[in-house]
mmCIF file with all atom_site columns, C-alpha atoms in Angstrom:
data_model
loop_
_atom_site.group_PDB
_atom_site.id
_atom_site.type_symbol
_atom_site.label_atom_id
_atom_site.label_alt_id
_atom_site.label_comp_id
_atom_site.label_asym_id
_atom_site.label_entity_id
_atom_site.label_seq_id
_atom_site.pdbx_PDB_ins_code
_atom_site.Cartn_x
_atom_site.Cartn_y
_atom_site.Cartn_z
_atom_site.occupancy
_atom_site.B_iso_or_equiv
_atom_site.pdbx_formal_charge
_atom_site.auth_seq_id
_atom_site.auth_comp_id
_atom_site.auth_asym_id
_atom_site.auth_atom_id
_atom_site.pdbx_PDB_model_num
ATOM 1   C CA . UNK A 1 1   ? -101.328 -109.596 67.032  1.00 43.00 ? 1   UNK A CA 1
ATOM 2   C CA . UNK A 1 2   ? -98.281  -110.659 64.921  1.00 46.00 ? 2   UNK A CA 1
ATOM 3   C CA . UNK A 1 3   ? -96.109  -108.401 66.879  1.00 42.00 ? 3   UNK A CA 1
ATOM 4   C CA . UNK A 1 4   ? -97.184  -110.015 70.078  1.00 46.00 ? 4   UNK A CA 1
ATOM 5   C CA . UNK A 1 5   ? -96.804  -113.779 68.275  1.00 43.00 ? 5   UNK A CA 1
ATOM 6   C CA . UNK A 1 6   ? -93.398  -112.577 67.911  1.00 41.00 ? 6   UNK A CA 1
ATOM 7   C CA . UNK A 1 7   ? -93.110  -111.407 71.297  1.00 44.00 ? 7   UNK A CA 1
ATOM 8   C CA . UNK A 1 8   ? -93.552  -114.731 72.900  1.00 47.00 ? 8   UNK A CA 1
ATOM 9   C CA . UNK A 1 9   ? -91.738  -116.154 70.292  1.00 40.00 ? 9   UNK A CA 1
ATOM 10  C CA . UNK A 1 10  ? -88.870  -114.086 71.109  1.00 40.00 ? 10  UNK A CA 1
ATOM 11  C CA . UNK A 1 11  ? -89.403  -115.112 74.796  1.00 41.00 ? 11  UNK A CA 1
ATOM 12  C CA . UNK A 1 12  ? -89.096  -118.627 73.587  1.00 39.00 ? 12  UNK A CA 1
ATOM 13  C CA . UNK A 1 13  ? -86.076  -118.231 71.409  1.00 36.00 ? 13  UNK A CA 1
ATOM 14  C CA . UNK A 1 14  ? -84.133  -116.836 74.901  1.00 38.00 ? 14  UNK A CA 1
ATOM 15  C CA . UNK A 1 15  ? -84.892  -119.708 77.092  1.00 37.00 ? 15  UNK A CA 1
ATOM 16  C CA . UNK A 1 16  ? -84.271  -122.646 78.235  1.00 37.00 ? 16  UNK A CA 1
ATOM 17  C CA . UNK A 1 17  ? -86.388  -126.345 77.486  1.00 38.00 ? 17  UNK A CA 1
ATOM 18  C CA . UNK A 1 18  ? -86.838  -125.864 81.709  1.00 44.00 ? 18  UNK A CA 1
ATOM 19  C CA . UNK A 1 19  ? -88.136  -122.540 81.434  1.00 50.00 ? 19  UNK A CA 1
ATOM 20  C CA . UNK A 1 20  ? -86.681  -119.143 82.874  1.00 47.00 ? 20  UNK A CA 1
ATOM 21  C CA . UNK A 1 21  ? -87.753  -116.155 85.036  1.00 47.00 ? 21  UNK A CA 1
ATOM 22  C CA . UNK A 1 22  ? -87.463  -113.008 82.720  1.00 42.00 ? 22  UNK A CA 1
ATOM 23  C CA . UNK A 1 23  ? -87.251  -110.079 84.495  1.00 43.00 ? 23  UNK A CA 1
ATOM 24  C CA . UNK A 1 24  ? -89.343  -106.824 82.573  1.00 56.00 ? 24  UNK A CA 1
ATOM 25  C CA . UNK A 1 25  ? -87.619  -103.578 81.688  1.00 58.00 ? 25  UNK A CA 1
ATOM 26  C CA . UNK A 1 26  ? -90.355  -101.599 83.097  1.00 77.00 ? 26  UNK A CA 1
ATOM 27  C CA . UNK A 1 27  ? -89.379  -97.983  83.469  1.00 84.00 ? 27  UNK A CA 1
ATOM 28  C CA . UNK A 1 28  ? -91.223  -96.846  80.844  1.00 85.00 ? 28  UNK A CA 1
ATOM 29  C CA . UNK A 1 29  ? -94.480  -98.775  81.884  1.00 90.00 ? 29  UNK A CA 1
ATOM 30  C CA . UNK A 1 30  ? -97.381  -97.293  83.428  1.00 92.00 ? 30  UNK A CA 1
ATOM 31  C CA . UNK A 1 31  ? -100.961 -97.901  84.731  1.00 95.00 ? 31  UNK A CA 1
ATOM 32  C CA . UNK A 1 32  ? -103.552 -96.354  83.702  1.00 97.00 ? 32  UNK A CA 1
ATOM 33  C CA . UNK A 1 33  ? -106.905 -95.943  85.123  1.00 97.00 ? 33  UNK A CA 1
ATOM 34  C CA . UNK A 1 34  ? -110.412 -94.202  84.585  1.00 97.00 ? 34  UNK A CA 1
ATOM 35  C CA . UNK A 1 35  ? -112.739 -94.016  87.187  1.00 94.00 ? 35  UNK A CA 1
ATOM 36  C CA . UNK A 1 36  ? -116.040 -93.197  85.547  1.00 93.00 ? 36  UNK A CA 1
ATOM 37  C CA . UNK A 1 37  ? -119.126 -92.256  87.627  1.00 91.00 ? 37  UNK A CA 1
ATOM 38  C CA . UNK A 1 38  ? -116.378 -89.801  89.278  1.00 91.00 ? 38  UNK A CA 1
ATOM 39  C CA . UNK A 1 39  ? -115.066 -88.635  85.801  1.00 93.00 ? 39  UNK A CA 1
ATOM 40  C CA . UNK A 1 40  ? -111.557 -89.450  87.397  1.00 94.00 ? 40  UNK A CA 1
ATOM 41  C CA . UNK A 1 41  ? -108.627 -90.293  85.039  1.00 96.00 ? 41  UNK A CA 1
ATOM 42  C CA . UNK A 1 42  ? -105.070 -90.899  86.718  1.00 97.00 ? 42  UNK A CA 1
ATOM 43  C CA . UNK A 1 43  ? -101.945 -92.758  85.988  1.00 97.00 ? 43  UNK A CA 1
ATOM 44  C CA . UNK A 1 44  ? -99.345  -95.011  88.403  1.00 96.00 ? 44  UNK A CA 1
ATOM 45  C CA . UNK A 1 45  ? -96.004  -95.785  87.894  1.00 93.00 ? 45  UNK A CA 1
ATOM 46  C CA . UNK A 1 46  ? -93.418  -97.901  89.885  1.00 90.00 ? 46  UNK A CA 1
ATOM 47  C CA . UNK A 1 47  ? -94.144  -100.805 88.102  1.00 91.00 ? 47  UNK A CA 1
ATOM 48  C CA . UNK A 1 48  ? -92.561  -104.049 88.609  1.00 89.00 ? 48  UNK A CA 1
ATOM 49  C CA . UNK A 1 49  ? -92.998  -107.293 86.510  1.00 83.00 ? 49  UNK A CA 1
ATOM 50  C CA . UNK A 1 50  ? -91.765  -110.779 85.749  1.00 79.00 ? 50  UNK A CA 1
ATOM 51  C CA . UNK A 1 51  ? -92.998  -113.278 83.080  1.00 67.00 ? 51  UNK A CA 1
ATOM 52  C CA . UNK A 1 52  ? -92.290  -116.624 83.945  1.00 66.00 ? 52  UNK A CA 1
ATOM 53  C CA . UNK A 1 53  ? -92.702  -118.993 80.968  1.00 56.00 ? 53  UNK A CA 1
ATOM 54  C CA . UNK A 1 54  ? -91.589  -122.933 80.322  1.00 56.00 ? 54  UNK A CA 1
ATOM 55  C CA . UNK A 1 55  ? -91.352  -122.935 76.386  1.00 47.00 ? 55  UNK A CA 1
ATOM 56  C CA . UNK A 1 56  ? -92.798  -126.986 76.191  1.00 59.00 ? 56  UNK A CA 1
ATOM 57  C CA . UNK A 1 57  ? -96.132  -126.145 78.474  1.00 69.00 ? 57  UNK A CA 1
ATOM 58  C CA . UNK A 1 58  ? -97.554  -122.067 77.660  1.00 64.00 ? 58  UNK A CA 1
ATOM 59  C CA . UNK A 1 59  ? -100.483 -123.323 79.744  1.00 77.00 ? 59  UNK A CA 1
ATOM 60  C CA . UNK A 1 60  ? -98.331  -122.976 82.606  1.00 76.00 ? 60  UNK A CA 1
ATOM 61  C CA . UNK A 1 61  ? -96.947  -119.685 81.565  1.00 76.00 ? 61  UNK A CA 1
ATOM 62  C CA . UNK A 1 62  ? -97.350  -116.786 84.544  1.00 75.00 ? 62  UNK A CA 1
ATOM 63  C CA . UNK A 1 63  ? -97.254  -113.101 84.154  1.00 84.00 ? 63  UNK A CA 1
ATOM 64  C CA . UNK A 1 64  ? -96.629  -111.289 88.137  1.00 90.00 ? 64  UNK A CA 1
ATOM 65  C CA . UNK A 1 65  ? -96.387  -107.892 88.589  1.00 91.00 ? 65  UNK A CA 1
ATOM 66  C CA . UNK A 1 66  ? -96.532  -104.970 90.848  1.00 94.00 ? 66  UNK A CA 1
ATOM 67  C CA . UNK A 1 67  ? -97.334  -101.345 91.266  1.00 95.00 ? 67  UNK A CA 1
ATOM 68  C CA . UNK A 1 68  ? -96.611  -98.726  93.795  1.00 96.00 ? 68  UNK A CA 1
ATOM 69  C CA . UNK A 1 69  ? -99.649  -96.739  95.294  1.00 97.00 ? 69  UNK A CA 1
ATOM 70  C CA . UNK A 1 70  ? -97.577  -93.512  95.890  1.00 97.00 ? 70  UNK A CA 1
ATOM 71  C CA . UNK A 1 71  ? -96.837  -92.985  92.198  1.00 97.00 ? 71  UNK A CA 1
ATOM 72  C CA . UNK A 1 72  ? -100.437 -91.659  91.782  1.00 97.00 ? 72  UNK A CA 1
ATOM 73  C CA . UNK A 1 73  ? -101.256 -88.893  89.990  1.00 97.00 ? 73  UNK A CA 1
ATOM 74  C CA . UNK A 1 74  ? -104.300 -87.336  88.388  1.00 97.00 ? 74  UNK A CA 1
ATOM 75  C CA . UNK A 1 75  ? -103.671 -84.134  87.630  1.00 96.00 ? 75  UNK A CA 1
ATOM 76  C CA . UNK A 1 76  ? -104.444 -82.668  90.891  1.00 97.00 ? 76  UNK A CA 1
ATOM 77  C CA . UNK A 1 77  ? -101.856 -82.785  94.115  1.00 97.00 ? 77  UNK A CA 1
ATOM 78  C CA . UNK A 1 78  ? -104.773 -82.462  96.705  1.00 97.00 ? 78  UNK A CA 1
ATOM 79  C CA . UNK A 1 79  ? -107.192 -85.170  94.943  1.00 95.00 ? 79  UNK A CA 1
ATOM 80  C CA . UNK A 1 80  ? -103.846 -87.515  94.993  1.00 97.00 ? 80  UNK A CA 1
ATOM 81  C CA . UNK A 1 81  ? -103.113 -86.996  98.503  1.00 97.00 ? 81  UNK A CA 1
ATOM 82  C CA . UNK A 1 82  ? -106.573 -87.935  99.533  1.00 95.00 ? 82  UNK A CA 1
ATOM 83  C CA . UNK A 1 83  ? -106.862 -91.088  97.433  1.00 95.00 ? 83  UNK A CA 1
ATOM 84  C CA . UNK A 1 84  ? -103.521 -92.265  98.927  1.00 96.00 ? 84  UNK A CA 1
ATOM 85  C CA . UNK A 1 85  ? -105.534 -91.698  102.528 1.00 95.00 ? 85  UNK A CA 1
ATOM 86  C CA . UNK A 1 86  ? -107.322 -94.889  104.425 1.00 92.00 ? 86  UNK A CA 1
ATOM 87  C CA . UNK A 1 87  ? -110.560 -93.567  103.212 1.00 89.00 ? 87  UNK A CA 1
ATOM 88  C CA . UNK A 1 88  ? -109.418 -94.993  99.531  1.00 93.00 ? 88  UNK A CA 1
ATOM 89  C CA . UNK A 1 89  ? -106.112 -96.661  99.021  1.00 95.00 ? 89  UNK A CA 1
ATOM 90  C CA . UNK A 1 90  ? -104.298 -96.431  102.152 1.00 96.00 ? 90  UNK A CA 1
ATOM 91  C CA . UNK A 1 91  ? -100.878 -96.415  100.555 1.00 97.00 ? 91  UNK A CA 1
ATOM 92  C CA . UNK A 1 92  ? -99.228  -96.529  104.109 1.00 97.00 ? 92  UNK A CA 1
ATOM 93  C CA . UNK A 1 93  ? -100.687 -99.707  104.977 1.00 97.00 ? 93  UNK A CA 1
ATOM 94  C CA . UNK A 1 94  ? -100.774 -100.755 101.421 1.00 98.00 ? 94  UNK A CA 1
ATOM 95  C CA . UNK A 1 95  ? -98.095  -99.081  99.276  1.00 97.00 ? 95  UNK A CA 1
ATOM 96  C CA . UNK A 1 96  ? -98.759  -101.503 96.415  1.00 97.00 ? 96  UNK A CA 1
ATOM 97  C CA . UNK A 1 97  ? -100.928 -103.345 94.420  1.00 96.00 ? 97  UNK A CA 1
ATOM 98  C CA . UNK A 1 98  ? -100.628 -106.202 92.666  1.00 96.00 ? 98  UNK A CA 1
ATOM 99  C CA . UNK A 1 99  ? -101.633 -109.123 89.486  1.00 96.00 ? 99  UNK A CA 1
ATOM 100 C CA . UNK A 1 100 ? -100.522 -112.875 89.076  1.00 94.00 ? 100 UNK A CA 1
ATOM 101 C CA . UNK A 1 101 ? -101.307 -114.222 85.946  1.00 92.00 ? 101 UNK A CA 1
ATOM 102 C CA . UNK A 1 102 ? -102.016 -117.754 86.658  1.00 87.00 ? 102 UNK A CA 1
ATOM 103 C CA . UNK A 1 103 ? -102.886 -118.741 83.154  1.00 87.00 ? 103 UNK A CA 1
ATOM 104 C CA . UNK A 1 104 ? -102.418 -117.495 79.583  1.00 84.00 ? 104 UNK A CA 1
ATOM 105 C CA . UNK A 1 105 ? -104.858 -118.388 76.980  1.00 83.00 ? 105 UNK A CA 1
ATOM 106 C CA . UNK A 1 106 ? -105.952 -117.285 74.035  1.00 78.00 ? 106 UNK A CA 1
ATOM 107 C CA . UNK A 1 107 ? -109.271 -117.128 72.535  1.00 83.00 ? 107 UNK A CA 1
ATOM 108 C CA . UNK A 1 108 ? -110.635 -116.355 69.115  1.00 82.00 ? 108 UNK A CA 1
ATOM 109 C CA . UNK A 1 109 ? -107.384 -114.479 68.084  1.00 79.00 ? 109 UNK A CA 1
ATOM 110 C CA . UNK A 1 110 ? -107.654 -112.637 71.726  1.00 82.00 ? 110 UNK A CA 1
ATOM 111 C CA . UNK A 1 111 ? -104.647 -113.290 74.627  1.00 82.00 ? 111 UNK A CA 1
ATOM 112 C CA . UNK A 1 112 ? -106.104 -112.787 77.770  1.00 88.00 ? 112 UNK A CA 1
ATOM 113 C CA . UNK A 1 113 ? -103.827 -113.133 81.106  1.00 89.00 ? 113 UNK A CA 1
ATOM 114 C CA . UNK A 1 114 ? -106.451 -115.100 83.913  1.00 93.00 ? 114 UNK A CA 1
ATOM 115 C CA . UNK A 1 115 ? -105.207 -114.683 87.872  1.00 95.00 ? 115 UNK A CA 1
ATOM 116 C CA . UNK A 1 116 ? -105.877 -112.567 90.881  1.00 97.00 ? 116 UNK A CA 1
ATOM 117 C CA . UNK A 1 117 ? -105.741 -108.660 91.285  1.00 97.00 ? 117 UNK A CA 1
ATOM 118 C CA . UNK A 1 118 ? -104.569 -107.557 95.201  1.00 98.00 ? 118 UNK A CA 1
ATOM 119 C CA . UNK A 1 119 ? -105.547 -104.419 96.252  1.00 97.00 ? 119 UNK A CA 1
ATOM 120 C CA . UNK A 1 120 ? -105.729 -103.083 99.681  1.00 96.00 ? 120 UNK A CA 1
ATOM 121 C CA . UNK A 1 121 ? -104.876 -107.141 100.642 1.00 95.00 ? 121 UNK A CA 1
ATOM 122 C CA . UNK A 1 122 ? -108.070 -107.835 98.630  1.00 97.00 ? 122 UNK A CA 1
ATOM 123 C CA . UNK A 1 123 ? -107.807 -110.590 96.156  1.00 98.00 ? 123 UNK A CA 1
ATOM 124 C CA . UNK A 1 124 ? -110.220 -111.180 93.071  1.00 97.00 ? 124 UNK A CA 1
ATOM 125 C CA . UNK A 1 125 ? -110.530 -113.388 90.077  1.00 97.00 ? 125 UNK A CA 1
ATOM 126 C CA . UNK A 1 126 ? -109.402 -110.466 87.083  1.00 97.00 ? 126 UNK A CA 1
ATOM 127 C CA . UNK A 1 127 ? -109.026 -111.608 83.542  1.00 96.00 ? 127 UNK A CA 1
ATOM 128 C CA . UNK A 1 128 ? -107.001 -108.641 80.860  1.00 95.00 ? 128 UNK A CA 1
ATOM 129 C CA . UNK A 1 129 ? -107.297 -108.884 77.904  1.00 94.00 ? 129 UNK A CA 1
ATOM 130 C CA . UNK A 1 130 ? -103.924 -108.432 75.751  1.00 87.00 ? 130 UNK A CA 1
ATOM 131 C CA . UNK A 1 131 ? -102.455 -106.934 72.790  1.00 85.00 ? 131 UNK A CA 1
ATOM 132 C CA . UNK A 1 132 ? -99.563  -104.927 71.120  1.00 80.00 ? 132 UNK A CA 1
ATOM 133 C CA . UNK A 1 133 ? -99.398  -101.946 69.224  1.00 84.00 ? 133 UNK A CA 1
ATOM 134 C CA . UNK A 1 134 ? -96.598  -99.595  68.095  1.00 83.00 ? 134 UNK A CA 1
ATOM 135 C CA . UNK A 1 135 ? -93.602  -101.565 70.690  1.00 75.00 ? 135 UNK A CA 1
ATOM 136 C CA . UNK A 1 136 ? -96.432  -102.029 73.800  1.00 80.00 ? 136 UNK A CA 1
ATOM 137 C CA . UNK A 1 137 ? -97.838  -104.617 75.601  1.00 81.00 ? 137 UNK A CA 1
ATOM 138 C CA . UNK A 1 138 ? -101.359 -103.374 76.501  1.00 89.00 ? 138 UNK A CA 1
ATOM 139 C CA . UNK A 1 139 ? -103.313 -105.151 79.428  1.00 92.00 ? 139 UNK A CA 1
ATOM 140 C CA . UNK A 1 140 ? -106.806 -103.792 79.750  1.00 97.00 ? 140 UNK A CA 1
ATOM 141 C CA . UNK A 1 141 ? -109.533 -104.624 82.245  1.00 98.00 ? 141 UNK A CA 1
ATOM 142 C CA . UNK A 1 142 ? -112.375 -103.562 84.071  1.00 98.00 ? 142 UNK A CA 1
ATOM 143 C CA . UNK A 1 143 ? -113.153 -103.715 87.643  1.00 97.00 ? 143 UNK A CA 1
ATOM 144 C CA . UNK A 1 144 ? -115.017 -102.521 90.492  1.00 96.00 ? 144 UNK A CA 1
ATOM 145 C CA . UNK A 1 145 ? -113.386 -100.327 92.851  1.00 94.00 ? 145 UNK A CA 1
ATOM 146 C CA . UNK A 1 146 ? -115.811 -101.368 95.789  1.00 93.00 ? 146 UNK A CA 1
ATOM 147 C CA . UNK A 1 147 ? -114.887 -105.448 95.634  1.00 94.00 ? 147 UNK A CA 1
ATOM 148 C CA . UNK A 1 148 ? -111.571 -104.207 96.805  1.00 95.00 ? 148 UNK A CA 1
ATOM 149 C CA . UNK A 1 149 ? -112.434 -101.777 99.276  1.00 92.00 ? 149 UNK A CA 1
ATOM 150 C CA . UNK A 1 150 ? -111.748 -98.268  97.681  1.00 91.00 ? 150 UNK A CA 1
ATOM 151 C CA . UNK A 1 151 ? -114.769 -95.824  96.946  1.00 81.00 ? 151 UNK A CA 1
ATOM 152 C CA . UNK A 1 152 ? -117.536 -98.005  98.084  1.00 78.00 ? 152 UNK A CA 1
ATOM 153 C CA . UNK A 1 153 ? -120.690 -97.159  96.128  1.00 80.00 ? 153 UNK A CA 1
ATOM 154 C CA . UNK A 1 154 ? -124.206 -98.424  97.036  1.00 83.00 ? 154 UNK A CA 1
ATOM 155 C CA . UNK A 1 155 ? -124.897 -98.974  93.445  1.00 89.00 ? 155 UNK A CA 1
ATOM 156 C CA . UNK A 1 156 ? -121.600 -101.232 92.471  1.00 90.00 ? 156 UNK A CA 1
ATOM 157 C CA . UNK A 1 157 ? -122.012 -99.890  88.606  1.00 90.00 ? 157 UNK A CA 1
ATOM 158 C CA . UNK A 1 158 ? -120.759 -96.630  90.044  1.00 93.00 ? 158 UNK A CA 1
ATOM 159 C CA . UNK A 1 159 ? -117.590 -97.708  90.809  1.00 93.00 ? 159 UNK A CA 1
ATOM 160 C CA . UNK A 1 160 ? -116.780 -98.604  88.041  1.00 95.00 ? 160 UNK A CA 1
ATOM 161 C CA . UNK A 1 161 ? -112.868 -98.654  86.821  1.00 96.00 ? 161 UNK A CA 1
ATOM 162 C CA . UNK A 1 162 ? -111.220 -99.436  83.580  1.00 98.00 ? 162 UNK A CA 1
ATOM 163 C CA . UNK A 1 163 ? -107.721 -100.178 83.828  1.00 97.00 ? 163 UNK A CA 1
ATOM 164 C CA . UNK A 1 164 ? -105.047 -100.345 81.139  1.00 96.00 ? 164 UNK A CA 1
ATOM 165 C CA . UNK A 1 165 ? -101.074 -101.638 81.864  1.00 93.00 ? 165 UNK A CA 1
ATOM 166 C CA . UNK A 1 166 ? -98.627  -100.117 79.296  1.00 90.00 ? 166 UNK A CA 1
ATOM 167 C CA . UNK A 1 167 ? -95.127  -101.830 78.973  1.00 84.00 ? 167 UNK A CA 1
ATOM 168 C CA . UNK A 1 168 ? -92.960  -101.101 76.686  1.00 79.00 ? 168 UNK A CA 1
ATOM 169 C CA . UNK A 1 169 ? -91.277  -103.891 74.464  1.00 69.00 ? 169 UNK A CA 1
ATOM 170 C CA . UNK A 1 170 ? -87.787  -103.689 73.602  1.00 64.00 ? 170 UNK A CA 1
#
């Protein structure tokens, strides 16, 4: 958590009293997902970011980022193909998905980033929680994969997906 204190502190340092738009070095970053009733583990890359952050008001600090459907891959070419189909992600119609932060709080030693999670032009309410650890941000959530229109499940605890965001910190 100190690393992370420094982080934002760091952030700080390089900007202005009005606040700047920092653009993320994210080539190294990646997505990562597990998709348990299936047993389904997969990463995504393509990730694009920006932290926007006014040093006087953190409250109205906002973290925006993207990533692109295509770069999915779990292991297996044909399994890939077919979760890029309209039956799951559609990544012609929808080539990415997307998070804006729209506040950043913290909470019994605990960051968490607040906003809305797009997928498949579905929006819902997502909170991650956030830490570092050896030079990473690490965003981790939960979600269901049927509020946004992928792998509907009659029972919604079987869609279950836990998602972790990996960007490196330089």
């Amino acid at each position: 958590m100190k690393n992370l204190i420094a982080f934002v502190a760091l952030i700080f340092i390089g900007t202005t009293a009005f606040g700047q738009t920092i653009s993320v070095d994210t080539e190294g970053a990646t997505v990562s997902f597990n998709y348990v009733s299936e047993k389904t583990k997969g990463t995504l890359t393509g990730v694009k970011a920006q932290i926007n952050i006014d040093p006087s008001n953190l409250a109205a600090a906002t973290v925006s980022g993207s990533v692109d459907i295509n770069t999915l891959s779990t292991g297996n070419k044909m399994r890939d193909n077919h979760l890029k189909t309209d039956e799951f992600f559609d990544a012609e119609k929808f080539p990415k998905m997307s998070f804006t932060a729209t506040e950043i709080i913290k909470e019994d030693d605990v960051y968490k980033a607040i906003g809305k999670l797009t997928i498949k032009d579905i929006t819902k309410d997502v909170t991650f929680k956030v830490t570092e650890n050896d030079g990473m941000l690490i965003f981790k959530t939960m979600i269901y994969s049927s509020d946004f229109g992928v792998a509907i499940k009659k029972d919604r605890d079987k869609s279950k997906v836990y998602i972790s965001m990996k960007i490196p910190v330089k």
